PDB file of C-alpha atoms in Angstrom:
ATOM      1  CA  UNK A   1      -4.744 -28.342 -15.136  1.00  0.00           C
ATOM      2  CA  UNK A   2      -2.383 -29.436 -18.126  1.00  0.00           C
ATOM      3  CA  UNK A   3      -4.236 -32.776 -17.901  1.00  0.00           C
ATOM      4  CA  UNK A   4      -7.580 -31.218 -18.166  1.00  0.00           C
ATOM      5  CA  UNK A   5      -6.743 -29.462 -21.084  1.00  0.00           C
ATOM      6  CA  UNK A   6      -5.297 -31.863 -22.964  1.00  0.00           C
ATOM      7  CA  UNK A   7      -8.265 -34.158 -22.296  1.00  0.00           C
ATOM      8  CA  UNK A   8     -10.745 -31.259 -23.319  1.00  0.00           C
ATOM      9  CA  UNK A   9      -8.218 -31.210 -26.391  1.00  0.00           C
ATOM     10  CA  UNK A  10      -8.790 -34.879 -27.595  1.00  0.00           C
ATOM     11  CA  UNK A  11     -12.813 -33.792 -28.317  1.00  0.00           C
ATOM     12  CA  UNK A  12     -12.522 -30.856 -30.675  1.00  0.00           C
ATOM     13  CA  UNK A  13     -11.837 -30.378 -34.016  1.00  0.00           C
ATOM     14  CA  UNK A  14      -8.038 -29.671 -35.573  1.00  0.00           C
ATOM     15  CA  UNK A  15      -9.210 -26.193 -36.540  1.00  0.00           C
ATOM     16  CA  UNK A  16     -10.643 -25.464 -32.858  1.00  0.00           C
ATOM     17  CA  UNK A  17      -7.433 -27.300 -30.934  1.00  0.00           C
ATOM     18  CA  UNK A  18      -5.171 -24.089 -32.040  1.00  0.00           C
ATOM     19  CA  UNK A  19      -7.393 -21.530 -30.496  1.00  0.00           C
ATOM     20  CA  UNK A  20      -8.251 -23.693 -27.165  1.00  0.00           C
ATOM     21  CA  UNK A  21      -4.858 -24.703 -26.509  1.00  0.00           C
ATOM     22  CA  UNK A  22      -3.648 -21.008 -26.666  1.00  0.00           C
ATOM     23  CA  UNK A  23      -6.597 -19.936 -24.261  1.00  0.00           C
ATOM     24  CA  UNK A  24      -5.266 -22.375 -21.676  1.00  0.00           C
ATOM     25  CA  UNK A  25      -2.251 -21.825 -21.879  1.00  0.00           C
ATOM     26  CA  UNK A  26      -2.801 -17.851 -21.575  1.00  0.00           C
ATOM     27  CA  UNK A  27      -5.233 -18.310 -18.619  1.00  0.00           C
ATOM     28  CA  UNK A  28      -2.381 -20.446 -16.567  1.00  0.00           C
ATOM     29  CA  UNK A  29       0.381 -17.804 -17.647  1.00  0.00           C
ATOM     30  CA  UNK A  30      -1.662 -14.904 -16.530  1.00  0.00           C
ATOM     31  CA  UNK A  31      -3.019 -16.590 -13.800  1.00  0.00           C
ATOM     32  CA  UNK A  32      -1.856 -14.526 -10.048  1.00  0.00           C
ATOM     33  CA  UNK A  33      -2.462 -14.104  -6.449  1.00  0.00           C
ATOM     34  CA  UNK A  34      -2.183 -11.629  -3.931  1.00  0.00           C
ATOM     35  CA  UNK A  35      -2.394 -13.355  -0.364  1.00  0.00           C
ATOM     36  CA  UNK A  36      -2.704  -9.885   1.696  1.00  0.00           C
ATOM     37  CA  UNK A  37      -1.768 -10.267   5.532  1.00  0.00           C
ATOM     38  CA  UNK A  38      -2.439  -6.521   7.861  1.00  0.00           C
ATOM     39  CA  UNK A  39       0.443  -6.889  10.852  1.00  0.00           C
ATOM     40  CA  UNK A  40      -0.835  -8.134  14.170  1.00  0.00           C
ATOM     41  CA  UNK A  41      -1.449  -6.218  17.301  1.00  0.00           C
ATOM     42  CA  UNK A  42       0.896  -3.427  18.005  1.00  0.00           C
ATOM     43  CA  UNK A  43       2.810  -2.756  21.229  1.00  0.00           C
ATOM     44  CA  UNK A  44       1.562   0.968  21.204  1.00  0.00           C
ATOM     45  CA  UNK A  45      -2.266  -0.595  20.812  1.00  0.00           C
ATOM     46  CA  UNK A  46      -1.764  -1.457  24.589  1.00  0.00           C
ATOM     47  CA  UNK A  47       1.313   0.387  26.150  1.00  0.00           C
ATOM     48  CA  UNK A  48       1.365   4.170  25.718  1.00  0.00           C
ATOM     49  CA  UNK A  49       4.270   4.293  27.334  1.00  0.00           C
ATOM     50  CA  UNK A  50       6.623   1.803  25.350  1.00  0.00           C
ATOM     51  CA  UNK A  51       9.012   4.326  24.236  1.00  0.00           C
ATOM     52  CA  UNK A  52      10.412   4.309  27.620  1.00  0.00           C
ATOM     53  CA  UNK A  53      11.896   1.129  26.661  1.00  0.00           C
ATOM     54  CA  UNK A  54      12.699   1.212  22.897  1.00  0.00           C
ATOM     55  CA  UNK A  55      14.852   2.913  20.244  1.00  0.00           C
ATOM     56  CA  UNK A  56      12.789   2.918  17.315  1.00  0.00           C
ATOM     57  CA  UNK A  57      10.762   6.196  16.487  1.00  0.00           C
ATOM     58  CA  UNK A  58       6.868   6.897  17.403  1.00  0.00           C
ATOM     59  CA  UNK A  59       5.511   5.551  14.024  1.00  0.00           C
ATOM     60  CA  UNK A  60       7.649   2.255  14.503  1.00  0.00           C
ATOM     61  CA  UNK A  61       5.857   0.276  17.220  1.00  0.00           C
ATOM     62  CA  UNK A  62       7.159  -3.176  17.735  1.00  0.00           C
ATOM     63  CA  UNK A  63       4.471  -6.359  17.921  1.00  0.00           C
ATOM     64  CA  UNK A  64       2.985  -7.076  21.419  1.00  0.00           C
ATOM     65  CA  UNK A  65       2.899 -10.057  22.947  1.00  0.00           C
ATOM     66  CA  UNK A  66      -0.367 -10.817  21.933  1.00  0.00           C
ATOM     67  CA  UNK A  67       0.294  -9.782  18.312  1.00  0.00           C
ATOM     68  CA  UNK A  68       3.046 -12.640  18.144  1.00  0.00           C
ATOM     69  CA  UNK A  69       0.900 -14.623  19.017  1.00  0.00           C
ATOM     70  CA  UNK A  70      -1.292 -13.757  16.302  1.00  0.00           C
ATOM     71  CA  UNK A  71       1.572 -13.906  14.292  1.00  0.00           C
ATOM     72  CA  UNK A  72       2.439 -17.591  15.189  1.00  0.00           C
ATOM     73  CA  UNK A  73      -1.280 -18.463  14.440  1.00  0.00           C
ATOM     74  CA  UNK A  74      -0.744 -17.132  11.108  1.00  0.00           C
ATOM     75  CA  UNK A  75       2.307 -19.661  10.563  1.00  0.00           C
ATOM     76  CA  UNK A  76       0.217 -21.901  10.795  1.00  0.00           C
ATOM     77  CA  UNK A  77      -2.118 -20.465   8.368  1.00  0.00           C
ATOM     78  CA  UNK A  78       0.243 -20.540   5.561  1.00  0.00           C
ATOM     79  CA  UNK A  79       2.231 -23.735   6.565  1.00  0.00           C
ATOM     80  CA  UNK A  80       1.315 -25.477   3.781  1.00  0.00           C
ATOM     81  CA  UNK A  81      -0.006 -21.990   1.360  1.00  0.00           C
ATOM     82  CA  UNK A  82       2.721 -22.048  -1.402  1.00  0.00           C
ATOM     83  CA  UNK A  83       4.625 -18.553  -1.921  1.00  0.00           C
ATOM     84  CA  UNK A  84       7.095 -16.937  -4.671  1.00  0.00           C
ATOM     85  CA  UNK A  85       7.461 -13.676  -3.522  1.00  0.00           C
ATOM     86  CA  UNK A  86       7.009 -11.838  -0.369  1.00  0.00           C
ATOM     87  CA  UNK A  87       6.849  -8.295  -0.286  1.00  0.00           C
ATOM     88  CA  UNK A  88       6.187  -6.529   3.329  1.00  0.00           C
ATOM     89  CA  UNK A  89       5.987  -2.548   4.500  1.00  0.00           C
ATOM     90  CA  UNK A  90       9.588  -1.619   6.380  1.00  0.00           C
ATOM     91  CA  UNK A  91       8.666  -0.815   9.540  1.00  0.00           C
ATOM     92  CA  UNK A  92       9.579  -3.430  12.272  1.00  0.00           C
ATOM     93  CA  UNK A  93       5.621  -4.777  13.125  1.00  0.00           C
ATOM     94  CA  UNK A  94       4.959  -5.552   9.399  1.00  0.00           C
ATOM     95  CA  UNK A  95       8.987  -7.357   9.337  1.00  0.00           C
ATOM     96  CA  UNK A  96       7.939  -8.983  12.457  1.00  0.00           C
ATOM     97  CA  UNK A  97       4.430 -10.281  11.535  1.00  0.00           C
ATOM     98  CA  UNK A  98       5.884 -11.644   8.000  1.00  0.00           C
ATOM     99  CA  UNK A  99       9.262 -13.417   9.594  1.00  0.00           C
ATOM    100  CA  UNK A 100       6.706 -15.367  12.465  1.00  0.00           C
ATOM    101  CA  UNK A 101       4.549 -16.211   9.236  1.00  0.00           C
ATOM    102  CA  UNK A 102       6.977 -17.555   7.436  1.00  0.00           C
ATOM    103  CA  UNK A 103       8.607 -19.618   9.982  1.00  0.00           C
ATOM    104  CA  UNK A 104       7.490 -23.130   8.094  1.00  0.00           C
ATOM    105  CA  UNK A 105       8.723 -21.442   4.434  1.00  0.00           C
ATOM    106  CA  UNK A 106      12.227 -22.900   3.692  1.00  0.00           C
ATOM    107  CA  UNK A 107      14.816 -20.772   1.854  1.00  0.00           C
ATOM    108  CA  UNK A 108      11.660 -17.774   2.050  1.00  0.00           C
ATOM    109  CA  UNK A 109      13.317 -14.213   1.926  1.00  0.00           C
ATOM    110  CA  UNK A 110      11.640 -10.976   2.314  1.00  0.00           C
ATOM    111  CA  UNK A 111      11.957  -8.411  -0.076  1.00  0.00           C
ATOM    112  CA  UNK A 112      11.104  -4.867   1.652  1.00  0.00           C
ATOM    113  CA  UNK A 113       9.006  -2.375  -0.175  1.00  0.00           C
ATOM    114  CA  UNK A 114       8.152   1.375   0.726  1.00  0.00           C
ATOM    115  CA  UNK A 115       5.224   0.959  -1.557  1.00  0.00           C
ATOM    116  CA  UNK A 116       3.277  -0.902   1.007  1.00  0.00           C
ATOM    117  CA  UNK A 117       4.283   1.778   4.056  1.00  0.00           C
ATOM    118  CA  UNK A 118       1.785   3.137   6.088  1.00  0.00           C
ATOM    119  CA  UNK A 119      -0.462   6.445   5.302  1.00  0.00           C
ATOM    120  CA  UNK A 120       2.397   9.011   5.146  1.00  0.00           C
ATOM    121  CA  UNK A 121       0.322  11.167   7.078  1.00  0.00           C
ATOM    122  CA  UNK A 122       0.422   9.114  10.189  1.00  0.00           C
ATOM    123  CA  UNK A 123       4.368   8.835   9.921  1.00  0.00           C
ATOM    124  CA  UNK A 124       7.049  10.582  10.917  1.00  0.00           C
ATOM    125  CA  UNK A 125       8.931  12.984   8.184  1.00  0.00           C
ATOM    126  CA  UNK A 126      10.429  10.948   7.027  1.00  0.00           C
ATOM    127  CA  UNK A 127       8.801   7.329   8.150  1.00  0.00           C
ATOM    128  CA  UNK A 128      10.759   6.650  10.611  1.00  0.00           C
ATOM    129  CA  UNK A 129      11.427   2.855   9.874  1.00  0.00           C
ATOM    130  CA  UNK A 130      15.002   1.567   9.622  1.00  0.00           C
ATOM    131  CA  UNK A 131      17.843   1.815   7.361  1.00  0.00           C
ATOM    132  CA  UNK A 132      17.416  -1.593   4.663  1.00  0.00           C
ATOM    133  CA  UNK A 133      21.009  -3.355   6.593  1.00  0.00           C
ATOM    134  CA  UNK A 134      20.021  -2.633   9.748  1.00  0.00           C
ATOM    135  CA  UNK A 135      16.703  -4.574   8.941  1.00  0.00           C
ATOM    136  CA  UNK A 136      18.914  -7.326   7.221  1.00  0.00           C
ATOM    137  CA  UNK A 137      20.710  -7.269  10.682  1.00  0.00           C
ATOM    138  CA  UNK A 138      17.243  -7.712  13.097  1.00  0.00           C
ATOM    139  CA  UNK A 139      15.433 -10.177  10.323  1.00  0.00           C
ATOM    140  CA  UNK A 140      17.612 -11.573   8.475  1.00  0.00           C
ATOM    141  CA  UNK A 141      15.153 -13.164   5.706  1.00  0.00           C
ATOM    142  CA  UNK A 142      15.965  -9.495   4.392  1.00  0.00           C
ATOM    143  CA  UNK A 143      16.472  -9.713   0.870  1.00  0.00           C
ATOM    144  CA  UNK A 144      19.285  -7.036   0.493  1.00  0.00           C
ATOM    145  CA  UNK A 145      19.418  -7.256  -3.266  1.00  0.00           C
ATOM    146  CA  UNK A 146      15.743  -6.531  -4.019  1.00  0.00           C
ATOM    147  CA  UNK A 147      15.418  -3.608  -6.134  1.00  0.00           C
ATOM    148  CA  UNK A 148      11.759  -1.979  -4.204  1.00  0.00           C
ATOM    149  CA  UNK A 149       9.090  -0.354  -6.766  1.00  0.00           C
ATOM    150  CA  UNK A 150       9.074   2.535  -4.554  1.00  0.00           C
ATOM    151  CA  UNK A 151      12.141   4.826  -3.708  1.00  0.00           C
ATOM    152  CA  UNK A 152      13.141   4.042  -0.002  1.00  0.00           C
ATOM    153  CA  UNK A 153      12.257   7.906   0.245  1.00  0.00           C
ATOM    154  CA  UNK A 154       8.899   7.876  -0.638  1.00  0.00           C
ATOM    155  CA  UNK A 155       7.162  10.887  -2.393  1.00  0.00           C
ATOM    156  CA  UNK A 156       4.692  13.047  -0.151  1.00  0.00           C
ATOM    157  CA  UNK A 157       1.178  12.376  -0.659  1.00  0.00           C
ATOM    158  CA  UNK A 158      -2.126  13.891   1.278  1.00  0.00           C
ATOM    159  CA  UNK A 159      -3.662  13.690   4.287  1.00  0.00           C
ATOM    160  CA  UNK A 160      -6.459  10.932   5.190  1.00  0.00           C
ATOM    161  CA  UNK A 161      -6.373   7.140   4.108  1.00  0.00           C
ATOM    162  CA  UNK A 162      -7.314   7.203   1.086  1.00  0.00           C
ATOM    163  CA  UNK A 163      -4.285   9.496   0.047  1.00  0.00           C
ATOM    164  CA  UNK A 164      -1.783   6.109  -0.256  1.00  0.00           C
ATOM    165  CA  UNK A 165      -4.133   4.730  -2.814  1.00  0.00           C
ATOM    166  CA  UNK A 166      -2.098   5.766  -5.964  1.00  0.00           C
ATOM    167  CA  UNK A 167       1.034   5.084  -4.675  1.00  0.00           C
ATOM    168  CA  UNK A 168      -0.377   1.451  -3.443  1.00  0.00           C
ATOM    169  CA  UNK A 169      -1.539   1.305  -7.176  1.00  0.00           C
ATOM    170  CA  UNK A 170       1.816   2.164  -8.339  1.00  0.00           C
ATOM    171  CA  UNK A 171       3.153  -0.540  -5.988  1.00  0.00           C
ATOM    172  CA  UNK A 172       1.076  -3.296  -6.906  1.00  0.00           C
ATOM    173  CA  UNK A 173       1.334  -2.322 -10.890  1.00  0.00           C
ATOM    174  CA  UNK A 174       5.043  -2.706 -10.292  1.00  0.00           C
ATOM    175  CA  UNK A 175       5.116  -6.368  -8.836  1.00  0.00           C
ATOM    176  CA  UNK A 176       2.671  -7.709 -11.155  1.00  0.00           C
ATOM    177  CA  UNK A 177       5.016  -6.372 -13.945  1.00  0.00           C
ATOM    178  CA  UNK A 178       8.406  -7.977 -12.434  1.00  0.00           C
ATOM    179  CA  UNK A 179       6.478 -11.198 -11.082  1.00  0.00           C
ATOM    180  CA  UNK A 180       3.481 -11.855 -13.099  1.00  0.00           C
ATOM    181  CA  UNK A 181       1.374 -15.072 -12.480  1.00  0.00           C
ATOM    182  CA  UNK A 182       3.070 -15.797  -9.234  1.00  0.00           C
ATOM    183  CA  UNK A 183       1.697 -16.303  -5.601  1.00  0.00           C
ATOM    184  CA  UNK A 184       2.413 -13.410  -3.836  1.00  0.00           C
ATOM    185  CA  UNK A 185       1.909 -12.226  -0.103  1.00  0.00           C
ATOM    186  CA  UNK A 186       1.883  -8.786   0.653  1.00  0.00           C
ATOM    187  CA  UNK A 187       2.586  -7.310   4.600  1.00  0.00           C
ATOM    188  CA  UNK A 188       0.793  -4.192   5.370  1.00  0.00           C
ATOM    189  CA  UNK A 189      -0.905  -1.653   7.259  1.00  0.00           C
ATOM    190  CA  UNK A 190      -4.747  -0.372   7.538  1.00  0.00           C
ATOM    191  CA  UNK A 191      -4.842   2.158   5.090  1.00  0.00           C
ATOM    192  CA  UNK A 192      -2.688   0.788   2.334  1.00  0.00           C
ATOM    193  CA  UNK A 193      -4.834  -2.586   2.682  1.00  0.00           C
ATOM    194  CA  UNK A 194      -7.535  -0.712   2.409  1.00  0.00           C
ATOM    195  CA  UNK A 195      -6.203   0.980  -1.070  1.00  0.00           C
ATOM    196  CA  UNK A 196      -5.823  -2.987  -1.936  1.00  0.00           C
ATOM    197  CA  UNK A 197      -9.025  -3.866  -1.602  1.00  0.00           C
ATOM    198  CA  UNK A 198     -10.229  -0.430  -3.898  1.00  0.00           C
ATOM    199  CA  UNK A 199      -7.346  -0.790  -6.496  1.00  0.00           C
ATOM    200  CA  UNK A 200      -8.336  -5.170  -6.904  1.00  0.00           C
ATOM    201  CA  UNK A 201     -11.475  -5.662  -5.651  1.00  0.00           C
ATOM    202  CA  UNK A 202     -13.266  -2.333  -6.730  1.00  0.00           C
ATOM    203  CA  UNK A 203     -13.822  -1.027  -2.974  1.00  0.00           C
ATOM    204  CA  UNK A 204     -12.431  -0.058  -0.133  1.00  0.00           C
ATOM    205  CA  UNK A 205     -12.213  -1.585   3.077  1.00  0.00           C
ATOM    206  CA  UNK A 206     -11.047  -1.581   6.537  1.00  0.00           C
ATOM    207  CA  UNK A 207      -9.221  -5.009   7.626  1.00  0.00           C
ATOM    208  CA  UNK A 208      -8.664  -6.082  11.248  1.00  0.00           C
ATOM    209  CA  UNK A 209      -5.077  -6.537  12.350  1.00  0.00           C
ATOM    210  CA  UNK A 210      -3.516 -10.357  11.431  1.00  0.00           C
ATOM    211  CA  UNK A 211      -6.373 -10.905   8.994  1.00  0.00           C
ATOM    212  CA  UNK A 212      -6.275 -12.402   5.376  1.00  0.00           C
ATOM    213  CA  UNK A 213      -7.338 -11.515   2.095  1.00  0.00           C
ATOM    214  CA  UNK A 214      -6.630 -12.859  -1.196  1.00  0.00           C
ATOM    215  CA  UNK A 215      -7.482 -11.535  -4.845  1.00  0.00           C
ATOM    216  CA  UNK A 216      -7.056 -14.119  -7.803  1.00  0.00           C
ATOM    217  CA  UNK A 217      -6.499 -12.747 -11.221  1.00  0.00           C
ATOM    218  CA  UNK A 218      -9.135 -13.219 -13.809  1.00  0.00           C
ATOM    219  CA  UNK A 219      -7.824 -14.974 -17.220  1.00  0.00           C
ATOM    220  CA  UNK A 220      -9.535 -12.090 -19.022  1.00  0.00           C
ATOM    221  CA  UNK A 221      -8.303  -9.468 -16.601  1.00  0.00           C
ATOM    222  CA  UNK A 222      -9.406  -8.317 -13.192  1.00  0.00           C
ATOM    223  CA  UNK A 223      -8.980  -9.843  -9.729  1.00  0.00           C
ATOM    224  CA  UNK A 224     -11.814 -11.732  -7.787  1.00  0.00           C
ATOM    225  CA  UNK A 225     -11.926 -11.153  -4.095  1.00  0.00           C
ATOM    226  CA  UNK A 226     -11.993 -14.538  -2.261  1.00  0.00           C
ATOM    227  CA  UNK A 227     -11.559 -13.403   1.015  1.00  0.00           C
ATOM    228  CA  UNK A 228     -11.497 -10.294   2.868  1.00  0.00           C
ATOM    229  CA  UNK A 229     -10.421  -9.884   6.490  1.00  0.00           C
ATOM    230  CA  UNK A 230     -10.483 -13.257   7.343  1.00  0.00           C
ATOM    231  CA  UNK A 231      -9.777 -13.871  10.681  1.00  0.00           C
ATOM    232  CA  UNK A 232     -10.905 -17.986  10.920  1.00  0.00           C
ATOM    233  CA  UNK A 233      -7.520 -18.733  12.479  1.00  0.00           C
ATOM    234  CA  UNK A 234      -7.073 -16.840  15.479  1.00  0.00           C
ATOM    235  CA  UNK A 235      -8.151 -18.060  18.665  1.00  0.00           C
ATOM    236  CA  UNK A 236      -9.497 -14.826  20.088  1.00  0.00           C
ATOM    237  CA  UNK A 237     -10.939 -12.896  17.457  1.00  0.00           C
ATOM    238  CA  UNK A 238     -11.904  -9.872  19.394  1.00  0.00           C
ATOM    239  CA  UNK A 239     -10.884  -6.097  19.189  1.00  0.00           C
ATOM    240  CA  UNK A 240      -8.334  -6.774  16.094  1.00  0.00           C
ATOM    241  CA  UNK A 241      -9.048  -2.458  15.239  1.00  0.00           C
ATOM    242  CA  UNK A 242     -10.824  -2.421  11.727  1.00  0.00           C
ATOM    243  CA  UNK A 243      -9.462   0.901  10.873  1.00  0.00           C
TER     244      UNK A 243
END
């Protein structure tokens, strides 16, 4: 893109080269991207009974089998996607999803954020997700030294979906300001993918589980939505749960 410019550069006038070369430069600098990636199929989705079998809380269903799968088919996704930062919900499918994904990243690290928890409303009180070191101790791309937007306690909020949408806001205002114009992915649930989707790309919508979005930035502000849901590289693309 440098190249471009400069080339571009060679054809004006001295009085215009000022003004162009600080609008390039200002539209790479600003320049970011969210990669957004909803956790694959839960245990819970198919065994009501898993409990019998597990420590962690109601709200804090492991992956299935099937949604490791899903999870290994998004490794291969992003094998060759380039990534600064990854920021993922704490609760153990979201950890799961992101540590299969990342499986082809070298010296990748996770940095765990509240922000990007479920609806509040469909959690225990509190969430019932895990303590940050015992998280280090089950995936260890845990980045223990991350400092999360959101307090590890999160604040109450309302009932429905919609209700996580300012503290998703909050969230995503918070990154951008401690990592701007970097490639980011983001780990998530329904709802709070669905605030994404309002807060970047002006509405909201329901994504199907181990599906891909991405907003790019606009140099003059804004994001563009360049894909929503995508769900191209699974091999069975059926019931993924919109909602």
């Amino acid at each position: 893109m440098f190249r471009m410019l400069l080339c571009q550069l060679v054809h004006l006038r001295p009085k215009n080269i000022s003004r162009r070369f600080s609008e390039g430069i200002e539209s790479i600098m600003v320049s970011m991207t969210y990669w957004v990636v909803r956790h694959a199929e839960r245990e819970d989705n198919i065994n009501s009974s898993w409990q019998s079998s597990s420590t962690l809380k109601s709200d804090n269903s492991p992956l299935s089998k099937r949604g490791q799968g899903q999870a290994d088919e998004l490794a291969v996704r992003f094998s060759n996607i380039h990534l600064d930062h990854i920021f993922v919900s704490p609760f153990d499918r979201t950890l799961e999803t992101a540590t299969r994904l990342l499986r082809g990243h070298n010296n990748a690290t996770i940095k765990v954020e509240p922000g990007l928890c479920e609806g509040l409303y469909m959690c225990e009180d509190p969430p019932g997700y895990e303590d940050l070191n015992i998280l280090k101790g089950k995936y260890p791309l845990v980045d223990t030294c991350y400092k999360s937007v959101m307090p590890w306690k999160l604040p109450s909020e309302g009932d429905g979906d919609k209700a996580c949408t300012p503290r998703v806001q909050m969230t995503l205002e918070g990154i951008e300001k401690r990592f701007p114009g970097t490639e980011v992915l983001l780990v998530s649930h329904g709802a709070p993918i669905g605030a994404i989707h309002e807060v970047l790309g002006g509405s909201w919508k329901y994504v199907g589980q181990a599906t891909v979005s991405k907003f790019v930035k606009k140099p003059k502000g804004g994001y563009i939505k360049e894909l929503s849901g995508d769900a191209s590289h699974l091999s069975d693309k059926t019931n993924l749960r919109p909602w």
